[in-house]
Tab-separated table of C-alpha atoms in Angstrom:
chain	number	residue	atom	x	y	z
R	1	MET	CA	315.894	67.852	125.943
R	2	GLY	CA	313.688	71.023	127.428
R	3	LYS	CA	313.462	72.203	123.578
R	4	ALA	CA	312.386	69.030	122.258
R	5	LEU	CA	310.247	69.055	125.273
R	6	LEU	CA	308.564	72.714	124.732
R	7	ARG	CA	308.337	71.716	120.816
R	8	ARG	CA	306.067	68.650	121.672
R	9	ALA	CA	304.237	71.181	123.955
R	10	SER	CA	304.087	73.637	120.833
R	11	ALA	CA	302.729	70.954	118.793
R	12	VAL	CA	299.962	69.867	120.977
R	13	VAL	CA	298.670	72.966	121.250
R	14	PHE	CA	299.028	73.877	117.585
R	15	LEU	CA	296.958	70.441	117.003
R	16	GLY	CA	294.076	71.997	118.905
R	17	ALA	CA	294.434	75.206	117.124
R	18	VAL	CA	294.082	73.237	113.887
R	19	LEU	CA	291.252	70.855	114.536
R	20	LEU	CA	289.006	74.282	116.301
R	21	ALA	CA	290.345	77.216	114.944
R	22	ALA	CA	287.434	77.735	112.488
R	23	GLY	CA	284.293	76.348	115.450
R	24	PRO	CA	281.551	74.530	114.373
R	25	LEU	CA	283.111	73.758	110.553
R	26	ALA	CA	286.710	72.563	112.715
R	27	ALA	CA	284.563	70.191	115.153
R	28	GLN	CA	282.837	68.844	112.107
R	29	ASP	CA	285.942	67.752	110.824
R	30	ALA	CA	287.410	66.288	113.658
R	31	ARG	CA	284.013	64.368	113.510
R	32	ALA	CA	284.923	63.065	110.405
R	33	ARG	CA	288.290	62.357	110.756
R	34	PHE	CA	286.939	60.345	113.045
R	35	SER	CA	283.979	58.664	112.049
R	36	ARG	CA	286.397	57.726	108.546
R	37	HIS	CA	288.762	55.603	110.682
R	38	LEU	CA	286.321	54.656	113.823
R	39	GLY	CA	283.200	54.626	112.509
R	40	ALA	CA	280.235	56.533	113.272
R	41	VAL	CA	279.294	55.233	116.617
R	42	TYR	CA	282.734	55.301	118.081
R	43	ALA	CA	283.706	58.640	116.653
R	44	ALA	CA	280.770	60.240	118.434
R	45	ARG	CA	281.885	58.162	121.854
R	46	THR	CA	285.040	58.571	121.793
R	47	LEU	CA	283.988	62.776	120.764
R	48	SER	CA	281.635	63.203	123.782
R	49	VAL	CA	284.780	61.797	125.998
R	50	ILE	CA	286.824	64.788	124.900
R	51	GLU	CA	283.650	67.336	124.969
R	52	ALA	CA	283.394	65.901	128.514
R	53	GLY	CA	286.861	66.353	129.817
R	54	VAL	CA	286.785	69.670	128.010
R	55	ARG	CA	283.968	70.928	130.027
R	56	ASP	CA	286.039	69.653	133.313
R	57	GLY	CA	288.694	72.423	132.155
R	58	LEU	CA	291.110	69.705	130.315
R	59	PRO	CA	292.953	70.749	127.477
R	60	ARG	CA	291.362	69.746	123.940
R	61	GLY	CA	294.285	69.332	122.419
R	62	LEU	CA	295.886	66.751	124.810
R	63	LEU	CA	292.463	64.711	124.408
R	64	ILE	CA	291.990	64.804	120.639
R	65	ASP	CA	295.979	63.699	120.700
R	66	LYS	CA	295.523	60.360	121.979
R	67	ALA	CA	292.430	59.325	119.814
R	68	MET	CA	294.609	60.982	116.727
R	69	GLU	CA	297.746	58.752	118.541
R	70	GLY	CA	295.582	55.759	118.683
R	71	VAL	CA	294.198	55.758	115.260
R	72	ALA	CA	297.628	56.305	113.310
R	73	LYS	CA	299.302	53.066	115.235
R	74	GLY	CA	296.141	51.052	113.744
R	75	MET	CA	294.009	50.561	117.258
R	76	SER	CA	290.380	49.404	117.169
R	77	PRO	CA	287.556	51.600	117.658
R	78	GLU	CA	287.117	50.198	121.695
R	79	VAL	CA	290.952	50.108	121.624
R	80	VAL	CA	290.911	53.852	120.788
R	81	LEU	CA	288.076	54.985	122.876
R	82	ALA	CA	289.175	53.223	126.074
R	83	ALA	CA	292.506	54.774	125.668
R	84	VAL	CA	291.108	58.492	125.401
R	85	ASP	CA	289.012	57.471	128.183
R	86	THR	CA	291.445	56.682	130.589
R	87	PHE	CA	294.109	59.791	129.873
R	88	ALA	CA	291.017	61.955	130.213
R	89	ALA	CA	290.714	60.576	134.067
R	90	GLU	CA	294.521	60.522	134.143
R	91	LEU	CA	294.415	64.308	133.457
R	92	ARG	CA	292.032	64.882	135.998
R	93	ASP	CA	293.971	63.306	138.639
R	94	ALA	CA	296.882	65.374	137.357
R	95	ALA	CA	294.745	68.649	137.776
R	96	SER	CA	293.827	68.079	141.496
R	97	VAL	CA	297.906	67.447	141.857
R	98	VAL	CA	299.359	70.535	139.880
R	99	GLY	CA	296.214	72.638	139.267
R	100	PRO	CA	293.694	72.844	136.841
R	101	ARG	CA	295.413	76.516	135.098
R	102	ALA	CA	298.507	74.253	134.375
R	103	GLU	CA	299.819	74.516	131.230
R	104	PRO	CA	299.238	71.289	129.302
R	105	ILE	CA	302.689	69.786	129.078
R	106	ALA	CA	302.426	70.203	132.415
R	107	LEU	CA	299.276	68.458	133.028
R	108	GLU	CA	300.914	65.832	130.803
R	109	LYS	CA	303.734	65.063	132.444
R	110	ALA	CA	302.259	65.120	135.752
R	111	ALA	CA	299.828	62.233	135.081
R	112	ASP	CA	302.598	60.466	133.282
R	113	ALA	CA	304.515	60.656	136.860
R	114	LEU	CA	301.758	59.373	139.353
R	115	ARG	CA	301.263	56.823	136.800
R	116	ARG	CA	305.174	55.344	137.566
R	117	GLY	CA	304.066	56.048	141.220
R	118	VAL	CA	305.753	59.057	142.377
R	119	GLY	CA	304.354	60.692	145.143
R	120	ARG	CA	301.928	62.980	145.032
R	121	GLU	CA	302.785	65.520	147.960
R	122	LEU	CA	306.453	66.048	145.152
R	123	LEU	CA	304.443	66.536	143.105
R	124	MET	CA	302.679	68.798	144.116
R	125	ARG	CA	305.291	70.703	145.966
R	126	LEU	CA	307.374	71.113	142.271
R	127	GLY	CA	304.096	72.352	140.465
R	128	ARG	CA	303.845	74.575	142.991
R	129	ASP	CA	307.516	76.338	143.307
R	130	ARG	CA	308.715	75.810	139.844
R	131	ALA	CA	308.388	77.036	136.899
R	132	ASP	CA	310.330	74.377	135.140
R	133	PHE	CA	307.785	71.383	136.324
R	134	PRO	CA	307.515	69.455	132.999
R	135	LEU	CA	311.712	69.396	132.853
R	136	LEU	CA	312.145	67.778	136.193
R	137	ILE	CA	309.674	65.621	135.880
R	138	VAL	CA	311.365	64.470	132.347
R	139	SER	CA	314.878	63.862	135.306
R	140	LEU	CA	313.091	62.218	137.579
R	141	GLU	CA	311.337	59.805	134.726
R	142	GLU	CA	315.321	59.634	133.263
R	143	LEU	CA	316.312	58.650	136.624
R	144	LEU	CA	313.447	55.948	137.149
R	145	ASP	CA	314.300	54.292	133.499
R	146	ALA	CA	318.583	54.378	134.129
R	147	GLY	CA	316.451	51.565	137.039
R	148	VAL	CA	317.128	54.030	140.344
R	149	GLU	CA	314.720	53.546	142.868
R	150	LEU	CA	311.906	55.434	143.220
R	151	ASP	CA	312.158	56.953	146.784
R	152	LEU	CA	315.766	57.521	145.444
R	153	ALA	CA	314.812	59.120	142.432
R	154	GLU	CA	312.616	61.608	144.382
R	155	ASP	CA	315.152	62.713	147.350
R	156	LEU	CA	317.333	63.590	144.826
R	157	VAL	CA	315.043	65.595	142.618
R	158	ARG	CA	313.725	66.744	146.068
R	159	TYR	CA	316.927	68.265	147.343
R	160	ALA	CA	317.493	69.871	143.850
R	161	VAL	CA	314.695	71.566	144.636
R	162	THR	CA	315.570	72.442	147.807
R	163	GLU	CA	318.677	73.693	147.215
R	164	GLU	CA	317.523	75.907	143.803
R	165	PHE	CA	319.370	73.692	141.632
R	166	ASP	CA	319.086	75.227	137.823
R	167	SER	CA	316.880	73.419	135.382
R	168	ASP	CA	320.210	71.936	133.576
R	169	ALA	CA	321.711	70.966	136.785
R	170	VAL	CA	318.647	68.681	137.470
R	171	LEU	CA	318.579	67.756	134.288
R	172	ARG	CA	322.288	66.442	134.860
R	173	LEU	CA	321.731	64.128	137.783
R	174	PRO	CA	320.343	61.168	134.865
R	175	ALA	CA	323.877	61.419	133.332
R	176	SER	CA	325.518	61.622	136.858
R	177	VAL	CA	324.368	58.476	137.893
R	178	LYS	CA	325.113	56.545	134.858
R	179	LEU	CA	328.722	58.045	134.798
R	180	LEU	CA	328.939	56.846	138.868
R	181	ILE	CA	328.007	53.608	137.202
R	182	ARG	CA	330.668	53.418	134.629
R	183	GLU	CA	333.360	54.287	137.109
R	184	CYS	CA	332.438	52.230	140.015
R	185	GLY	CA	330.017	49.713	139.156
R	186	ASP	CA	332.528	46.878	138.898
R	187	GLY	CA	333.323	45.551	142.258
R	188	GLN	CA	334.924	48.520	143.273
R	189	PRO	CA	334.901	49.392	146.592
R	190	ASP	CA	332.109	51.969	148.666
R	191	SER	CA	335.081	54.682	149.039
R	192	CYS	CA	335.311	54.480	144.866
R	193	TRP	CA	330.921	55.233	145.173
R	194	SER	CA	331.653	57.979	147.428
R	195	GLN	CA	334.608	59.883	146.018
R	196	ALA	CA	333.349	59.509	142.293
R	197	SER	CA	329.652	61.466	143.450
R	198	ILE	CA	331.721	64.253	145.580
R	199	ARG	CA	334.076	64.625	142.502
R	200	GLU	CA	330.679	64.908	140.103
R	201	CYS	CA	329.031	67.517	142.036
R	202	ALA	CA	331.582	69.636	142.327
R	203	ARG	CA	331.929	68.905	138.441
R	204	VAL	CA	328.638	70.061	137.301
R	205	MET	CA	327.136	71.978	140.762
R	206	PRO	CA	330.463	73.580	141.905
R	207	THR	CA	327.976	76.988	143.747
R	208	ARG	CA	325.160	74.534	144.920
R	209	PRO	CA	325.262	71.714	147.714
R	210	CYS	CA	325.198	68.656	146.222
R	211	PRO	CA	323.493	65.133	147.948
R	212	THR	CA	326.741	63.020	147.181
R	213	ARG	CA	325.284	60.299	149.317
R	214	THR	CA	322.036	60.474	147.673
R	215	LEU	CA	323.966	60.717	144.457
R	216	ALA	CA	326.200	58.110	145.368
R	217	GLU	CA	323.321	55.546	146.557
R	218	ALA	CA	321.017	56.100	143.360
R	219	ALA	CA	324.234	55.165	141.526
R	220	ARG	CA	324.393	51.985	143.303
R	221	SER	CA	320.426	51.409	143.003
R	222	ALA	CA	320.831	51.360	138.948
R	223	ALA	CA	324.097	49.778	138.945
R	224	PRO	CA	322.501	45.912	138.080
R	225	ARG	CA	319.817	47.177	135.558
R	226	PHE	CA	322.328	49.269	133.375
R	227	ARG	CA	324.803	47.073	132.855
R	228	LEU	CA	322.519	44.427	131.774
R	229	ALA	CA	321.490	47.274	129.834
R	230	ARG	CA	324.482	47.728	128.205
R	231	SER	CA	325.489	43.743	128.152
R	232	PRO	CA	325.575	42.572	125.029
R	233	PRO	CA	322.527	40.137	124.006
R	234	ALA	CA	323.375	35.863	125.367
R	235	ALA	CA	324.964	33.960	122.367
R	236	VAL	CA	323.948	30.436	121.671
R	237	ARG	CA	325.759	27.323	120.065
R	238	SER	CA	324.898	26.975	117.107
R	239	GLY	CA	326.310	24.894	113.985
R	240	ALA	CA	328.317	27.864	112.000
R	241	GLY	CA	329.414	28.824	116.008
R	242	TRP	CA	328.732	31.077	118.697
R	243	GLN	CA	325.757	33.352	117.187
R	244	PRO	CA	323.914	36.702	119.035
R	245	SER	CA	320.834	34.688	120.260
R	246	ARG	CA	317.744	36.210	118.493
R	247	SER	CA	315.529	34.581	121.802
R	248	LEU	CA	316.096	36.961	124.655
R	249	PRO	CA	315.274	40.419	122.543
R	250	TYR	CA	317.643	43.581	123.522
R	251	THR	CA	314.973	45.746	124.711
R	252	LEU	CA	316.620	47.441	127.875
R	253	GLY	CA	319.065	49.583	126.198
R	254	LEU	CA	319.069	53.564	127.950
R	255	SER	CA	318.980	56.097	126.073
R	256	GLY	CA	321.937	59.367	125.895
R	257	GLY	CA	325.103	58.806	127.519
C-alpha cells in the first residue's frame, strides 16, 4: 500500500516535469492539449486557475493532473474548470493545515482528509510530527471506508501516533478492525470483542501499548456496514427460480481483507 502511494506521488511529479521541462514550449504544449479538448476559451480559463494556484504555492503537477483527469473522463469544459477551481481551493485549505511547503502527496492527502471531515487539529499534529503523514491518512481513510465512526477512527490514529507506532503498525489497524468483526460480529457477547482486541494487539503490536478498548469499539461501530458489504445481493423471485436482484447494485464491497 505504501509503495503504491509513493508510486502515485512520483507519477504526479513526473507529469508536471514532462509538461514543464521545456519552459515556455511545454507551457504552450499544455495550452494546446487543453485547447483541443476544452476549446480555446475554457482552456485559457483552466490554465489561468492553475497559474493562480501556482502563484499561491500549490503544486502545478497536482492541478494539471486534476484537469487531465477531467478531460480523460470526458467531462464537459465547464465541469473541468469547476473541478480544477474547487481542487485548488481545497489544496489552499490543506496548505493552511500541513504547511505550504508540504510535499504534493501530503498536501493532496490532507485535502482528502478535510473533505471527509477529519479534524484540523489532528491533521496539523500528524503533519507536524510524522514524516509518514500520507500513510497515516491512508489508514484513516480505510477505517472510514470500512464503516468505523469518524471519532473512533481519529482516536485510533491519534493513539497510534502518541504511542509511536511505526508505519506498518498504523497501516494494519483497518485489517485488525475487519478481523475483529469476522470473529465477533455475529452476535457474540461483549467479552468476545474485548478478548479479540487484546489478542490482535498482542499479535501485531507486541512491543507497544495498544488501544484495545478503542479498537473493539471501532470494530463494533463498523460491523453493520461491514456485514452488509460482504453479504450477497438480495434475491428476487423469477420464473426460473431465485435469481440475484439487478435492482440493488453491489457497490459496498471493501477492498482487502
